[in-house]
mmCIF file of N, CA and C in Angstrom:
data_model
loop_
_atom_site.group_PDB
_atom_site.id
_atom_site.type_symbol
_atom_site.label_atom_id
_atom_site.label_comp_id
_atom_site.label_asym_id
_atom_site.label_seq_id
_atom_site.Cartn_x
_atom_site.Cartn_y
_atom_site.Cartn_z
ATOM 1 N N UNK A 144 1.272 -3.943 22.081
ATOM 2 C CA UNK A 144 2.421 -4.669 21.563
ATOM 3 C C UNK A 144 2.094 -5.301 20.207
ATOM 4 N N UNK A 145 0.898 -5.853 20.071
ATOM 5 C CA UNK A 145 0.473 -6.460 18.810
ATOM 6 C C UNK A 145 0.445 -5.422 17.687
ATOM 7 N N UNK A 146 -0.028 -4.225 17.994
ATOM 8 C CA UNK A 146 -0.099 -3.169 16.986
ATOM 9 C C UNK A 146 1.296 -2.818 16.486
ATOM 10 N N UNK A 147 2.270 -2.763 17.382
ATOM 11 C CA UNK A 147 3.646 -2.469 16.978
ATOM 12 C C UNK A 147 4.170 -3.527 16.012
ATOM 13 N N UNK A 148 3.878 -4.776 16.298
ATOM 14 C CA UNK A 148 4.340 -5.867 15.448
ATOM 15 C C UNK A 148 3.683 -5.793 14.063
ATOM 16 N N UNK A 149 2.393 -5.503 14.055
ATOM 17 C CA UNK A 149 1.671 -5.360 12.789
ATOM 18 C C UNK A 149 2.249 -4.196 11.994
ATOM 19 N N UNK A 150 2.446 -3.071 12.656
ATOM 20 C CA UNK A 150 2.993 -1.892 11.977
ATOM 21 C C UNK A 150 4.359 -2.203 11.370
ATOM 22 N N UNK A 151 5.211 -2.867 12.122
ATOM 23 C CA UNK A 151 6.547 -3.188 11.612
ATOM 24 C C UNK A 151 6.475 -4.089 10.383
ATOM 25 N N UNK A 152 5.525 -5.005 10.378
ATOM 26 C CA UNK A 152 5.372 -5.900 9.228
ATOM 27 C C UNK A 152 4.847 -5.151 8.001
ATOM 28 N N UNK A 153 3.989 -4.169 8.227
ATOM 29 C CA UNK A 153 3.373 -3.436 7.120
ATOM 30 C C UNK A 153 4.185 -2.224 6.666
ATOM 31 N N UNK A 154 5.103 -1.777 7.484
ATOM 32 C CA UNK A 154 5.811 -0.518 7.259
ATOM 33 C C UNK A 154 6.455 -0.395 5.875
ATOM 34 N N UNK A 155 7.145 -1.405 5.362
ATOM 35 C CA UNK A 155 7.738 -1.240 4.023
ATOM 36 C C UNK A 155 6.683 -0.984 2.936
ATOM 37 N N UNK A 156 5.537 -1.629 3.061
ATOM 38 C CA UNK A 156 4.455 -1.456 2.091
ATOM 39 C C UNK A 156 3.821 -0.073 2.237
ATOM 40 N N UNK A 157 3.630 0.341 3.476
ATOM 41 C CA UNK A 157 3.076 1.670 3.739
ATOM 42 C C UNK A 157 3.997 2.750 3.182
ATOM 43 N N UNK A 158 5.271 2.574 3.394
ATOM 44 C CA UNK A 158 6.259 3.542 2.928
ATOM 45 C C UNK A 158 6.262 3.634 1.399
ATOM 46 N N UNK A 159 6.225 2.504 0.749
ATOM 47 C CA UNK A 159 6.243 2.481 -0.711
ATOM 48 C C UNK A 159 5.029 3.197 -1.301
ATOM 49 N N UNK A 160 3.882 3.049 -0.645
ATOM 50 C CA UNK A 160 2.667 3.709 -1.124
ATOM 51 C C UNK A 160 2.486 5.093 -0.511
ATOM 52 N N UNK A 161 3.434 5.492 0.343
ATOM 53 C CA UNK A 161 3.365 6.788 1.031
ATOM 54 C C UNK A 161 2.028 6.918 1.757
ATOM 55 N N UNK A 162 1.700 5.884 2.526
ATOM 56 C CA UNK A 162 0.412 5.768 3.198
ATOM 57 C C UNK A 162 0.624 5.807 4.705
ATOM 58 N N UNK A 163 -0.184 6.584 5.422
ATOM 59 C CA UNK A 163 -0.049 6.626 6.880
ATOM 60 C C UNK A 163 -0.645 5.375 7.524
ATOM 61 N N UNK A 164 -0.303 5.153 8.759
ATOM 62 C CA UNK A 164 -0.922 4.078 9.543
ATOM 63 C C UNK A 164 -1.493 4.717 10.779
ATOM 64 N N UNK A 165 -2.728 4.503 11.058
ATOM 65 C CA UNK A 165 -3.682 3.608 10.406
ATOM 66 C C UNK A 165 -4.232 4.205 9.113
ATOM 67 N N UNK A 166 -4.914 3.363 8.324
ATOM 68 C CA UNK A 166 -5.436 3.796 7.032
ATOM 69 C C UNK A 166 -6.766 3.105 6.754
ATOM 70 N N UNK A 167 -7.541 3.723 5.880
ATOM 71 C CA UNK A 167 -8.807 3.133 5.451
ATOM 72 C C UNK A 167 -8.631 2.520 4.066
ATOM 73 N N UNK A 168 -9.599 1.739 3.641
ATOM 74 C CA UNK A 168 -9.556 1.152 2.309
ATOM 75 C C UNK A 168 -9.559 2.247 1.244
ATOM 76 N N UNK A 169 -10.325 3.287 1.465
ATOM 77 C CA UNK A 169 -10.370 4.403 0.515
ATOM 78 C C UNK A 169 -8.993 5.064 0.391
ATOM 79 N N UNK A 170 -8.326 5.274 1.510
ATOM 80 C CA UNK A 170 -6.983 5.871 1.482
ATOM 81 C C UNK A 170 -6.000 4.957 0.760
ATOM 82 N N UNK A 171 -6.123 3.653 0.993
ATOM 83 C CA UNK A 171 -5.255 2.685 0.325
ATOM 84 C C UNK A 171 -5.458 2.740 -1.188
ATOM 85 N N UNK A 172 -6.701 2.731 -1.620
ATOM 86 C CA UNK A 172 -6.988 2.769 -3.056
ATOM 87 C C UNK A 172 -6.471 4.054 -3.695
ATOM 88 N N UNK A 173 -6.666 5.168 -3.018
ATOM 89 C CA UNK A 173 -6.201 6.456 -3.535
ATOM 90 C C UNK A 173 -4.672 6.471 -3.654
ATOM 91 N N UNK A 174 -3.992 5.996 -2.609
ATOM 92 C CA UNK A 174 -2.526 5.966 -2.618
ATOM 93 C C UNK A 174 -2.006 5.043 -3.719
ATOM 94 N N UNK A 175 -2.662 3.905 -3.890
ATOM 95 C CA UNK A 175 -2.241 2.974 -4.936
ATOM 96 C C UNK A 175 -2.390 3.599 -6.323
ATOM 97 N N UNK A 176 -3.529 4.205 -6.586
ATOM 98 C CA UNK A 176 -3.737 4.812 -7.905
ATOM 99 C C UNK A 176 -2.690 5.891 -8.193
ATOM 100 N N UNK A 177 -2.396 6.694 -7.186
ATOM 101 C CA UNK A 177 -1.405 7.765 -7.360
ATOM 102 C C UNK A 177 -0.029 7.186 -7.672
ATOM 103 N N UNK A 178 0.404 6.209 -6.869
ATOM 104 C CA UNK A 178 1.737 5.619 -7.066
ATOM 105 C C UNK A 178 1.801 4.799 -8.353
ATOM 106 N N UNK A 179 0.692 4.158 -8.728
ATOM 107 C CA UNK A 179 0.670 3.393 -9.977
ATOM 108 C C UNK A 179 0.852 4.331 -11.166
ATOM 109 N N UNK A 180 0.205 5.485 -11.122
ATOM 110 C CA UNK A 180 0.379 6.469 -12.209
ATOM 111 C C UNK A 180 1.827 6.958 -12.272
ATOM 112 N N UNK A 181 2.454 7.127 -11.130
ATOM 113 C CA UNK A 181 3.837 7.625 -11.089
ATOM 114 C C UNK A 181 4.851 6.602 -11.588
ATOM 115 N N UNK A 182 4.584 5.326 -11.347
ATOM 116 C CA UNK A 182 5.586 4.295 -11.619
ATOM 117 C C UNK A 182 5.293 3.442 -12.843
ATOM 118 N N UNK A 183 4.142 3.618 -13.469
ATOM 119 C CA UNK A 183 3.759 2.764 -14.599
ATOM 120 C C UNK A 183 4.827 2.828 -15.689
ATOM 121 N N UNK A 184 5.192 1.679 -16.246
ATOM 122 C CA UNK A 184 6.258 1.643 -17.247
ATOM 123 C C UNK A 184 5.965 2.442 -18.519
ATOM 124 N N UNK A 185 4.707 2.713 -18.810
ATOM 125 C CA UNK A 185 4.363 3.485 -20.008
ATOM 126 C C UNK A 185 4.485 4.992 -19.799
ATOM 127 N N UNK A 186 4.745 5.408 -18.573
ATOM 128 C CA UNK A 186 4.874 6.826 -18.242
ATOM 129 C C UNK A 186 6.359 7.190 -18.266
ATOM 130 N N UNK A 187 6.726 8.343 -18.835
ATOM 131 C CA UNK A 187 8.138 8.744 -18.796
ATOM 132 C C UNK A 187 8.669 8.719 -17.358
ATOM 133 N N UNK A 188 9.773 8.052 -17.172
ATOM 134 C CA UNK A 188 10.359 7.912 -15.844
ATOM 135 C C UNK A 188 9.807 6.731 -15.068
ATOM 136 N N UNK A 189 8.818 6.048 -15.626
ATOM 137 C CA UNK A 189 8.231 4.882 -14.966
ATOM 138 C C UNK A 189 9.156 3.679 -15.056
ATOM 139 N N UNK A 190 8.848 2.685 -14.244
ATOM 140 C CA UNK A 190 9.697 1.505 -14.174
ATOM 141 C C UNK A 190 8.832 0.276 -13.920
ATOM 142 N N UNK A 191 8.990 -0.731 -14.761
ATOM 143 C CA UNK A 191 8.218 -1.958 -14.567
ATOM 144 C C UNK A 191 8.506 -2.568 -13.196
ATOM 145 N N UNK A 192 9.758 -2.566 -12.817
ATOM 146 C CA UNK A 192 10.144 -3.146 -11.528
ATOM 147 C C UNK A 192 9.478 -2.403 -10.360
ATOM 148 N N UNK A 193 9.514 -1.079 -10.400
ATOM 149 C CA UNK A 193 8.909 -0.285 -9.331
ATOM 150 C C UNK A 193 7.388 -0.429 -9.347
ATOM 151 N N UNK A 194 6.802 -0.486 -10.530
ATOM 152 C CA UNK A 194 5.357 -0.664 -10.652
ATOM 153 C C UNK A 194 4.927 -1.988 -10.020
ATOM 154 N N UNK A 195 5.689 -3.037 -10.249
ATOM 155 C CA UNK A 195 5.387 -4.345 -9.653
ATOM 156 C C UNK A 195 5.493 -4.268 -8.136
ATOM 157 N N UNK A 196 6.498 -3.578 -7.631
ATOM 158 C CA UNK A 196 6.638 -3.412 -6.177
ATOM 159 C C UNK A 196 5.430 -2.679 -5.597
ATOM 160 N N UNK A 197 4.969 -1.644 -6.284
ATOM 161 C CA UNK A 197 3.800 -0.879 -5.837
ATOM 162 C C UNK A 197 2.568 -1.782 -5.827
ATOM 163 N N UNK A 198 2.386 -2.545 -6.895
ATOM 164 C CA UNK A 198 1.224 -3.443 -6.972
ATOM 165 C C UNK A 198 1.255 -4.492 -5.861
ATOM 166 N N UNK A 199 2.419 -5.052 -5.588
ATOM 167 C CA UNK A 199 2.524 -6.057 -4.522
ATOM 168 C C UNK A 199 2.269 -5.449 -3.148
ATOM 169 N N UNK A 200 2.736 -4.232 -2.940
ATOM 170 C CA UNK A 200 2.465 -3.548 -1.669
ATOM 171 C C UNK A 200 0.969 -3.343 -1.504
ATOM 172 N N UNK A 201 0.315 -2.910 -2.574
ATOM 173 C CA UNK A 201 -1.140 -2.717 -2.539
ATOM 174 C C UNK A 201 -1.848 -4.035 -2.223
ATOM 175 N N UNK A 202 -1.467 -5.095 -2.902
ATOM 176 C CA UNK A 202 -2.106 -6.395 -2.687
ATOM 177 C C UNK A 202 -1.911 -6.884 -1.255
ATOM 178 N N UNK A 203 -0.739 -6.669 -0.698
ATOM 179 C CA UNK A 203 -0.464 -7.076 0.681
ATOM 180 C C UNK A 203 -1.331 -6.304 1.657
ATOM 181 N N UNK A 204 -1.401 -4.989 1.486
ATOM 182 C CA UNK A 204 -2.194 -4.163 2.396
ATOM 183 C C UNK A 204 -3.685 -4.417 2.218
ATOM 184 N N UNK A 205 -4.120 -4.663 1.000
ATOM 185 C CA UNK A 205 -5.531 -4.981 0.736
ATOM 186 C C UNK A 205 -5.900 -6.292 1.424
ATOM 187 N N UNK A 206 -5.037 -7.291 1.341
ATOM 188 C CA UNK A 206 -5.288 -8.572 2.005
ATOM 189 C C UNK A 206 -5.351 -8.384 3.516
ATOM 190 N N UNK A 207 -4.487 -7.539 4.047
ATOM 191 C CA UNK A 207 -4.501 -7.255 5.482
ATOM 192 C C UNK A 207 -5.850 -6.682 5.897
ATOM 193 N N UNK A 208 -6.368 -5.737 5.124
ATOM 194 C CA UNK A 208 -7.670 -5.147 5.438
ATOM 195 C C UNK A 208 -8.777 -6.192 5.365
ATOM 196 N N UNK A 209 -8.747 -7.017 4.336
ATOM 197 C CA UNK A 209 -9.799 -8.008 4.138
ATOM 198 C C UNK A 209 -9.772 -9.102 5.197
ATOM 199 N N UNK A 210 -8.601 -9.414 5.722
ATOM 200 C CA UNK A 210 -8.477 -10.484 6.711
ATOM 201 C C UNK A 210 -9.083 -10.153 8.054
ATOM 202 N N UNK A 211 -8.972 -8.873 8.470
ATOM 203 C CA UNK A 211 -9.376 -8.695 9.839
ATOM 204 C C UNK A 211 -9.989 -7.392 10.262
ATOM 205 N N UNK A 212 -9.963 -6.400 9.433
ATOM 206 C CA UNK A 212 -10.401 -5.112 9.951
ATOM 207 C C UNK A 212 -11.733 -4.652 9.395
ATOM 208 N N UNK A 213 -12.290 -5.381 8.465
ATOM 209 C CA UNK A 213 -13.547 -4.963 7.884
ATOM 210 C C UNK A 213 -13.434 -3.708 7.044
ATOM 211 N N UNK A 214 -12.275 -3.455 6.470
ATOM 212 C CA UNK A 214 -12.113 -2.321 5.575
ATOM 213 C C UNK A 214 -11.539 -1.081 6.207
ATOM 214 N N UNK A 215 -11.171 -1.147 7.462
ATOM 215 C CA UNK A 215 -10.611 0.043 8.101
ATOM 216 C C UNK A 215 -9.621 -0.357 9.178
ATOM 217 N N UNK A 216 -8.513 0.332 9.192
ATOM 218 C CA UNK A 216 -7.510 0.158 10.237
ATOM 219 C C UNK A 216 -7.373 1.498 10.906
ATOM 220 N N UNK A 217 -8.113 1.729 11.947
ATOM 221 C CA UNK A 217 -8.073 3.013 12.672
ATOM 222 C C UNK A 217 -8.223 2.759 14.143
#
């Protein structure tokens, strides 16, 4: 039951980064770099607003990993 609640809280961030659950820190970093390249405002079609959303999703998921899983959610 706890896992379901955690997943529901993280789901919007996971979706934005196109990241599966569970995930590792390496997968998170890779997904963030990919989405940051796609959304960066200096890239044609990029958007500052979307880039900020991607960065905040990354920061939220990174904090989640650092708080309790020791770098891995599996």
